[in-house]
Coordinates of C-alpha atoms in Angstrom, one line a residue:
M1 CA -186.1 41.5 -92.7
M2 CA -187.1 44.7 -91.5
N3 CA -184.6 46.5 -93.6
Q4 CA -185.3 44.7 -96.9
M5 CA -188.9 44.9 -96.5
T6 CA -187.9 49.0 -95.5
K7 CA -185.4 49.1 -99.1
A8 CA -188.1 47.4 -100.8
R9 CA -191.2 49.9 -100.6
P10 CA -189.1 52.1 -102.9
R11 CA -189.4 49.8 -106.1
L12 CA -192.9 49.0 -104.8
L13 CA -194.1 52.5 -105.1
A14 CA -192.8 53.0 -108.3
A15 CA -194.5 50.2 -110.3
A16 CA -197.7 51.8 -108.2
V17 CA -197.0 54.6 -110.7
L18 CA -196.0 53.1 -113.6
A19 CA -198.7 50.3 -113.1
A20 CA -201.2 53.4 -112.9
L21 CA -200.2 55.4 -116.1
T22 CA -201.1 52.1 -118.0
L23 CA -205.2 51.9 -117.0
P24 CA -207.7 52.9 -118.7
G25 CA -208.1 56.8 -119.1
A26 CA -204.5 57.1 -119.0
A27 CA -203.8 56.9 -122.3
F28 CA -203.8 60.8 -122.1
A29 CA -200.8 60.5 -120.9
Q30 CA -197.8 62.7 -122.7
T31 CA -194.4 61.2 -122.8
A32 CA -193.0 64.2 -121.5
K33 CA -195.3 64.2 -118.5
E34 CA -194.7 60.0 -117.6
R35 CA -190.6 61.2 -117.5
E36 CA -191.8 63.6 -115.4
L37 CA -192.9 60.6 -112.8
E38 CA -190.6 58.8 -113.4
A39 CA -188.5 61.5 -112.0
R40 CA -190.5 62.3 -109.1
V41 CA -190.4 58.7 -108.0
A42 CA -186.4 58.3 -108.3
Q43 CA -186.2 61.4 -106.2
L44 CA -188.8 59.5 -103.8
E45 CA -186.3 56.3 -103.4
A46 CA -183.8 58.7 -102.7
M47 CA -185.2 59.9 -100.5
V48 CA -186.3 57.0 -98.3
Q49 CA -182.6 55.8 -98.6
Q50 CA -181.2 58.4 -96.7
L51 CA -183.5 58.0 -93.8
V52 CA -182.9 54.6 -94.0
T53 CA -178.7 55.2 -93.9
Q54 CA -179.9 57.3 -90.5
Q55 CA -181.9 54.9 -88.1
Q56 CA -179.2 52.3 -89.6
Q57 CA -176.1 54.7 -88.5
T58 CA -178.7 55.6 -84.9
D59 CA -178.9 51.7 -84.0
T60 CA -175.1 51.2 -84.3
V61 CA -174.9 54.0 -82.1
V62 CA -177.1 52.9 -79.6
T63 CA -175.7 49.0 -79.5
E64 CA -172.1 50.4 -78.5
V65 CA -173.4 52.9 -75.7
R66 CA -175.1 49.4 -74.4
T67 CA -171.7 47.6 -74.7
A68 CA -169.6 50.2 -73.0
Q69 CA -172.6 50.6 -69.8
A70 CA -172.5 47.0 -69.3
A71 CA -168.8 46.8 -69.6
Q72 CA -169.0 49.7 -66.3
P73 CA -168.6 48.3 -62.7
V74 CA -172.3 48.7 -60.3
A75 CA -172.5 52.0 -59.4
P76 CA -175.0 52.5 -56.4
A77 CA -178.4 52.7 -57.1
V78 CA -181.1 55.5 -56.3
A79 CA -185.1 54.8 -56.3
T80 CA -187.1 56.7 -58.8
G81 CA -190.1 56.5 -57.5
T82 CA -191.4 54.9 -60.5
G83 CA -190.2 51.0 -59.2
A84 CA -186.8 51.6 -61.1
A85 CA -183.5 51.9 -59.6
A86 CA -180.9 54.8 -61.4
P87 CA -177.4 54.7 -60.6
I88 CA -175.5 57.6 -58.6
Q89 CA -172.7 57.3 -60.7
A90 CA -171.0 55.7 -63.8
T91 CA -168.0 54.8 -61.4
T92 CA -166.1 55.6 -58.9
I93 CA -165.5 58.8 -56.7
T94 CA -161.7 57.5 -55.6
P95 CA -160.1 56.9 -58.9
G96 CA -156.6 57.6 -57.3
A97 CA -157.7 54.3 -55.1
N98 CA -157.1 51.2 -55.6
P99 CA -159.4 49.1 -57.2
G100 CA -162.2 48.2 -55.7
T101 CA -161.9 51.0 -52.5
K102 CA -165.2 51.1 -51.0
F103 CA -165.3 54.9 -49.9
T104 CA -167.8 56.0 -46.8
V105 CA -168.9 58.9 -45.9
G106 CA -170.8 59.6 -42.6
G107 CA -170.7 62.1 -39.3
M108 CA -173.4 63.8 -37.2
I109 CA -175.2 67.3 -36.2
R110 CA -175.5 67.6 -32.2
T111 CA -177.0 70.8 -30.5
D112 CA -175.7 70.8 -26.9
G113 CA -178.0 73.6 -24.2
L114 CA -176.3 73.7 -21.1
V115 CA -177.8 75.8 -17.8
T116 CA -175.4 75.4 -15.5
K117 CA -174.9 76.7 -11.6
T118 CA -171.8 77.4 -10.1
T119 CA -170.5 78.1 -6.2
D120 CA -167.9 79.6 -5.8
G121 CA -167.8 82.2 -9.5
D122 CA -168.4 80.8 -12.8
I123 CA -166.5 79.0 -15.5
A124 CA -164.8 82.0 -18.0
K125 CA -166.8 82.3 -20.9
G126 CA -164.7 80.5 -24.0
T127 CA -163.2 77.7 -22.4
A128 CA -164.2 74.0 -23.0
G129 CA -166.3 73.9 -18.9
R130 CA -168.8 75.8 -20.6
D131 CA -168.8 73.5 -23.4
F132 CA -168.9 70.1 -21.2
Y133 CA -168.3 68.8 -17.7
V134 CA -164.9 69.7 -16.5
P135 CA -164.2 68.9 -13.1
G136 CA -160.9 70.8 -13.1
A137 CA -162.7 73.8 -14.7
I138 CA -165.2 74.1 -11.4
P139 CA -164.6 77.4 -9.4
V140 CA -162.7 77.5 -5.7
G141 CA -163.1 80.2 -3.5
G142 CA -164.5 82.5 -6.3
D143 CA -167.1 84.9 -6.0
G144 CA -170.6 83.4 -4.8
P145 CA -172.9 81.2 -7.1
D146 CA -174.1 82.5 -10.4
T147 CA -176.2 80.3 -12.9
Y148 CA -175.9 81.0 -16.6
S149 CA -177.1 79.3 -20.2
D150 CA -175.4 78.3 -23.1
A151 CA -175.5 76.8 -26.5
H152 CA -173.7 75.3 -29.2
L153 CA -172.5 72.8 -32.1
K154 CA -169.3 72.4 -31.9
F155 CA -169.6 68.4 -31.2
S156 CA -171.1 67.9 -35.0
R157 CA -168.9 65.5 -36.8
L158 CA -167.8 64.5 -39.7
W159 CA -165.6 61.5 -41.2
F160 CA -164.2 59.5 -44.4
D161 CA -163.5 56.2 -44.7
A162 CA -161.8 54.3 -47.4
S163 CA -161.0 50.4 -47.0
T164 CA -159.5 47.6 -49.3
V165 CA -158.6 44.2 -50.3
L166 CA -156.3 43.3 -52.5
D167 CA -156.3 40.8 -55.0
S168 CA -153.3 39.2 -52.7
G169 CA -156.4 39.4 -49.8
D170 CA -154.1 42.6 -47.8
K171 CA -156.4 45.1 -46.1
L172 CA -155.6 48.5 -46.2
G173 CA -157.8 51.5 -44.6
A174 CA -157.7 54.6 -43.9
R175 CA -160.1 57.5 -41.6
V176 CA -160.4 60.8 -41.2
E177 CA -163.2 62.6 -38.7
L178 CA -163.2 65.8 -37.8
D179 CA -165.0 68.4 -35.4
F180 CA -165.8 71.7 -35.1
F181 CA -164.4 71.8 -31.5
G182 CA -160.9 74.0 -32.5
G183 CA -161.7 77.3 -31.0
A184 CA -164.2 80.8 -31.7
L185 CA -163.3 82.3 -35.8
G186 CA -166.1 84.2 -34.7
N187 CA -168.2 85.6 -31.5
S188 CA -171.8 83.8 -29.8
A189 CA -173.5 86.9 -30.1
A190 CA -173.6 87.0 -33.7
T191 CA -171.9 83.9 -36.2
N192 CA -171.3 81.6 -33.6
T193 CA -168.1 80.2 -36.2
Y194 CA -166.0 77.8 -34.6
G195 CA -162.6 76.0 -36.8
A196 CA -163.0 72.7 -37.5
T197 CA -160.7 70.4 -35.2
L198 CA -158.4 66.9 -36.5
R199 CA -160.1 63.9 -34.0
H200 CA -158.5 60.8 -36.1
A201 CA -156.5 60.4 -39.2
Y202 CA -154.7 57.1 -39.2
L203 CA -153.7 54.1 -41.9
T204 CA -154.4 50.3 -41.8
Y205 CA -152.6 47.6 -43.2
N206 CA -153.9 44.2 -41.7
N207 CA -153.0 44.1 -38.4
W208 CA -150.9 47.5 -37.9
L209 CA -152.4 50.7 -37.2
V210 CA -150.3 54.1 -38.0
G211 CA -151.8 57.3 -37.1
Q212 CA -154.1 59.6 -34.3
T213 CA -156.7 57.9 -32.8
W214 CA -157.3 56.5 -29.6
S215 CA -154.5 55.4 -27.3
N216 CA -154.4 52.1 -26.9
F217 CA -154.5 52.7 -22.5
M218 CA -158.1 53.9 -22.8
D219 CA -161.4 51.3 -24.0
T220 CA -163.6 52.8 -26.1
N221 CA -166.6 49.9 -25.1
A222 CA -166.9 50.4 -21.8
L223 CA -167.5 54.2 -22.2
L224 CA -170.6 55.4 -20.8
D225 CA -174.1 56.4 -22.5
A226 CA -173.5 59.8 -21.8
V227 CA -175.6 62.6 -23.1
D228 CA -172.5 64.8 -22.0
F229 CA -169.9 65.5 -24.5
V230 CA -167.5 63.1 -21.9
G231 CA -169.7 62.0 -19.2
P232 CA -167.6 60.8 -16.0
T233 CA -164.7 63.0 -17.3
D234 CA -163.9 62.9 -13.3
A235 CA -162.0 59.5 -14.1
V236 CA -162.6 58.1 -17.7
V237 CA -159.6 58.2 -19.6
F238 CA -159.6 60.2 -22.4
V239 CA -156.1 60.3 -25.2
R240 CA -156.0 61.5 -28.3
Q241 CA -152.8 61.3 -30.2
P242 CA -150.0 59.9 -32.6
Q243 CA -149.2 55.9 -32.0
L244 CA -148.4 53.0 -33.6
R245 CA -149.7 49.8 -33.4
Y246 CA -150.0 46.3 -33.8
T247 CA -153.0 43.8 -32.8
N248 CA -153.5 40.4 -33.4
G249 CA -156.8 38.4 -31.5
P250 CA -157.3 40.1 -27.8
W251 CA -154.0 41.6 -27.5
A252 CA -152.8 45.5 -28.9
I253 CA -149.7 47.2 -27.9
S254 CA -148.6 50.7 -28.9
V255 CA -146.3 52.8 -28.5
E256 CA -147.4 56.4 -28.9
S257 CA -146.5 59.8 -28.6
P258 CA -144.3 60.7 -25.5
E259 CA -145.6 63.8 -23.9
T260 CA -145.4 65.6 -19.9
T261 CA -147.1 67.4 -18.0
V262 CA -145.9 69.6 -14.7
Q263 CA -147.0 71.1 -11.9
P264 CA -144.1 73.8 -10.8
F265 CA -142.9 73.9 -7.2
G266 CA -145.0 76.1 -5.3
G267 CA -148.4 74.9 -7.4
A268 CA -150.9 76.4 -8.3
G269 CA -151.0 79.0 -5.0
G270 CA -147.3 79.7 -6.0
P271 CA -146.5 82.4 -7.9
A272 CA -145.2 82.6 -11.6
P273 CA -144.2 81.3 -13.2
A274 CA -147.5 79.5 -14.9
R275 CA -149.8 77.4 -12.4
V276 CA -149.2 74.7 -14.6
I277 CA -145.9 74.0 -16.5
A278 CA -145.4 72.3 -20.1
G279 CA -142.6 69.9 -20.0
D280 CA -141.1 67.5 -22.5
N281 CA -141.0 65.4 -25.0
S282 CA -139.0 62.0 -24.4
A283 CA -137.1 59.8 -26.6
I284 CA -138.9 56.8 -25.1
P285 CA -142.4 56.7 -26.2
D286 CA -145.7 55.4 -24.1
V287 CA -145.4 52.0 -24.5
I288 CA -149.1 50.2 -23.7
A289 CA -150.1 46.5 -23.5
R290 CA -153.5 45.6 -23.8
Y291 CA -156.2 42.1 -23.7
T292 CA -159.3 42.4 -24.0
H293 CA -161.8 38.9 -22.8
K294 CA -165.0 39.1 -25.0
G295 CA -168.3 36.6 -23.9
D296 CA -171.9 37.0 -24.4
W297 CA -171.2 38.4 -21.3
G298 CA -169.7 41.5 -22.2
H299 CA -166.3 41.8 -22.0
V300 CA -163.2 42.9 -19.8
S301 CA -160.3 44.9 -20.7
F302 CA -156.6 45.3 -18.8
A303 CA -154.2 47.6 -19.5
G304 CA -151.1 48.0 -18.3
M305 CA -148.3 51.6 -19.5
A306 CA -145.0 52.5 -19.1
R307 CA -143.6 55.8 -19.6
Q308 CA -140.5 58.0 -18.9
L309 CA -141.4 61.6 -18.6
K310 CA -139.1 64.6 -19.1
Y311 CA -138.6 67.8 -17.8
E312 CA -136.3 70.5 -19.0
P313 CA -136.1 74.3 -17.7
V314 CA -133.6 75.6 -18.8
A315 CA -130.9 74.1 -21.4
G316 CA -128.8 70.9 -19.8
A317 CA -130.7 71.3 -16.8
E318 CA -132.9 67.8 -17.5
S319 CA -133.9 66.7 -15.4
T320 CA -136.3 62.8 -16.0
D321 CA -138.1 59.9 -13.5
T322 CA -140.9 56.5 -14.2
G323 CA -144.0 57.1 -14.7
Y324 CA -146.6 53.8 -14.3
G325 CA -150.2 53.3 -14.5
A326 CA -153.0 50.1 -14.8
T327 CA -155.8 50.1 -15.5
V328 CA -159.1 47.6 -15.4
S329 CA -162.4 48.0 -17.5
G330 CA -165.3 46.0 -19.1
L331 CA -169.5 46.0 -19.9
V332 CA -171.5 43.0 -18.0
K333 CA -174.7 42.3 -19.4
L334 CA -177.6 41.9 -17.1
G335 CA -179.9 40.5 -19.4
E336 CA -181.3 42.0 -23.2
S337 CA -182.0 45.5 -22.0
T338 CA -179.5 46.2 -18.4
D339 CA -175.7 46.4 -18.5
I340 CA -173.2 47.5 -16.0
R341 CA -169.8 49.8 -17.5
Y342 CA -167.2 50.9 -15.5
Q343 CA -163.5 51.3 -15.3
V344 CA -160.8 51.6 -12.5
S345 CA -157.1 52.9 -13.2
G346 CA -154.4 54.1 -11.1
G347 CA -150.8 54.7 -11.3
D348 CA -147.7 57.3 -10.8
G349 CA -147.3 59.9 -14.0
I350 CA -150.6 58.7 -15.7
G351 CA -152.5 62.5 -15.0
R352 CA -152.7 63.2 -18.5
Y353 CA -154.1 60.5 -19.5
I354 CA -157.1 61.0 -17.3
G355 CA -160.1 62.9 -17.9
L356 CA -158.5 65.2 -20.9
A357 CA -155.6 66.1 -18.6
T358 CA -157.7 68.6 -16.8
I359 CA -157.8 67.2 -13.4
Q360 CA -154.0 66.9 -12.9
Q361 CA -150.3 67.2 -13.8
D362 CA -148.3 63.9 -15.1
A363 CA -145.3 64.8 -12.3
M364 CA -144.5 67.8 -9.6
I365 CA -141.5 69.7 -9.3
D366 CA -140.2 69.1 -5.9
S367 CA -137.6 72.1 -4.2
A368 CA -134.1 71.2 -5.8
G369 CA -135.4 71.1 -9.7
N370 CA -136.3 67.6 -9.6
L371 CA -139.0 66.0 -11.5
D372 CA -141.3 63.6 -9.5
A373 CA -144.5 61.3 -10.7
L374 CA -147.3 62.1 -9.2
G375 CA -150.4 59.4 -7.7
G376 CA -153.3 59.0 -8.1
W377 CA -156.4 56.5 -9.3
A378 CA -159.4 57.3 -10.8
G379 CA -162.6 54.7 -11.3
Y380 CA -166.1 55.0 -12.7
V381 CA -169.5 52.6 -12.2
G382 CA -172.6 53.2 -14.4
L383 CA -175.5 51.3 -14.6
R384 CA -177.4 51.5 -18.2
Q385 CA -181.5 50.6 -18.7
V386 CA -183.7 50.3 -21.8
F387 CA -187.0 50.8 -21.1
T388 CA -188.6 50.7 -24.8
P389 CA -187.1 50.4 -27.7
A390 CA -186.6 54.1 -28.8
V391 CA -186.3 55.4 -24.3
R392 CA -183.1 54.6 -21.9
G393 CA -181.4 56.4 -18.8
N394 CA -178.1 56.1 -17.4
L395 CA -177.1 56.2 -14.7
F396 CA -173.6 57.0 -13.0
Y397 CA -170.4 57.9 -10.7
A398 CA -167.0 59.0 -10.7
Q399 CA -164.0 59.9 -9.2
S400 CA -160.5 60.5 -9.4
Q401 CA -157.9 61.3 -6.3
W402 CA -154.6 62.7 -6.2
D403 CA -151.4 62.5 -4.0
N404 CA -150.1 65.9 -4.0
D405 CA -146.9 66.5 -1.5
T406 CA -148.1 69.8 -0.4
A407 CA -144.5 70.9 1.0
W408 CA -143.6 71.1 -3.3
T409 CA -147.4 71.6 -4.7
G410 CA -149.2 74.0 -1.8
L411 CA -152.6 73.9 -1.2
G412 CA -154.4 75.5 -3.6
V413 CA -153.9 72.3 -6.3
T414 CA -156.9 70.0 -6.4
R415 CA -156.8 66.7 -4.6
K416 CA -160.6 64.8 -5.5
V417 CA -162.9 65.6 -8.2
H418 CA -165.8 63.2 -7.9
S419 CA -169.9 64.1 -9.7
V420 CA -173.3 62.3 -10.1
H421 CA -174.8 61.8 -13.5
A422 CA -178.5 60.8 -14.1
N423 CA -180.0 61.1 -18.1
V424 CA -182.7 59.9 -19.9
I425 CA -182.2 59.5 -24.4
W426 CA -185.6 59.0 -26.3
S427 CA -184.6 57.9 -30.0
P428 CA -188.3 58.5 -31.8
V429 CA -186.4 56.9 -35.0
P430 CA -183.2 55.4 -35.6
K431 CA -180.6 57.1 -35.5
L432 CA -182.1 60.5 -33.7
D433 CA -181.6 61.1 -30.6
F434 CA -182.8 63.7 -27.9
G435 CA -181.3 63.2 -24.4
V436 CA -181.3 65.1 -20.8
E437 CA -179.0 64.9 -18.1
A438 CA -178.9 66.5 -14.6
I439 CA -175.1 66.8 -13.5
W440 CA -173.7 67.6 -9.8
G441 CA -170.0 68.3 -9.4
E442 CA -167.6 68.8 -7.1
R443 CA -163.9 69.7 -7.1
T444 CA -161.9 69.7 -3.8
L445 CA -158.1 71.1 -2.8
E446 CA -155.7 69.8 -0.9
S447 CA -156.5 73.2 1.3
G448 CA -159.8 71.7 1.9
A449 CA -161.8 74.4 0.3
D450 CA -163.9 72.9 -2.6
G451 CA -166.5 74.3 -5.1
E452 CA -170.1 72.5 -6.7
L453 CA -171.3 72.1 -9.9
M454 CA -174.6 71.7 -10.8
R455 CA -175.9 71.3 -14.4
L456 CA -179.0 70.7 -16.4
H457 CA -177.5 69.7 -20.2
T458 CA -179.8 68.8 -23.6
M459 CA -179.0 67.4 -26.4
A460 CA -180.1 66.6 -29.9
R461 CA -178.7 64.4 -31.8
Y462 CA -178.8 63.1 -35.9
S463 CA -176.2 61.0 -36.9
F464 CA -176.1 59.5 -40.7

């Protein structure tokens, strides 16, 4: 209707002009003048028709754009400040992925500040023991007490995750996670630059997992709420490595990368080669099975491991031994605001699975050059108390002890490490944590000599 009225306007205008010419007082108009007015009316009619055509073309383009936008997938929206929501993007940011793939990114910014006192010399600058609690790095028999401070952001983290449910119902997933604990690329005097480190990189297909992540021998749900990066390092099972894992209900079975660490004959008190030497990779992967039972009260988990240890100092002189281990761990709720977390592990040849492989080794070398699995046990227990929605605290103890044969290892190897931790963590808003933790740790050698560490560890962390 509007377009018809618009088209009729030039004709009405022309008629009005002609009518005006016939009014009384217009009789003096000359024939030439009438022709001039008619020409101008025709020109005006052509201009109006051109404007109508342009408007119709604009309406068509707008309709096509709106139709195309309606066919696009719905994108996440953000508030514009006026109550409306605008799309962040028009299409997926993973165009090469399967249709319907959900892509997420997250991480945390974390700052650690530490003041440390050791009784027998200082921990070497630039080593892991200056960044978090590493009991195997506590100096013993050094040149007296020393106090020093450190600060870093190496445990800041970034991760990417993709997940898809196919039309067939099959579930696909992938994750890549990095931190910046990859060694210094600058110096603490100026740039404090550190390299990115691969933490996790794996894919999942229904019940299967392939790639690098936490070992199946490790119960991440029983980890303590620590300010220190690990916490009960003396005793915790803490390993990330390549693996193939199958999970079905409470059961998880995995085959994982084999690696053997070896204490040489003579141990830490012996001559070269190095005090701790690398073994070899067995042809047989470490085999681990775990069963977890969950309830409203918490959970309990049992895991067992069998592995082959291998050492080949020279070609053709291969020596092997069998390693095995078991661990029991869990969390018990004592009400809405209190819980206990624990883990106890033991076996032969499990040294690299305990405390980031920094305390003891998997095996010893005897006088004949043969490999012998090293036995030991480790355990921790911790109490977590939530005082208010914003404040919580933790108190925990950890210990591990090892069965060195001193005739082979000497008296300079670690026999025992243990520690006590107490912390308070304040979260003024969700995802923002400020924490302080007091740590006392001790390392004892087979000779009976020991060294102590006292540390105040602070942390600020924002997770996103």
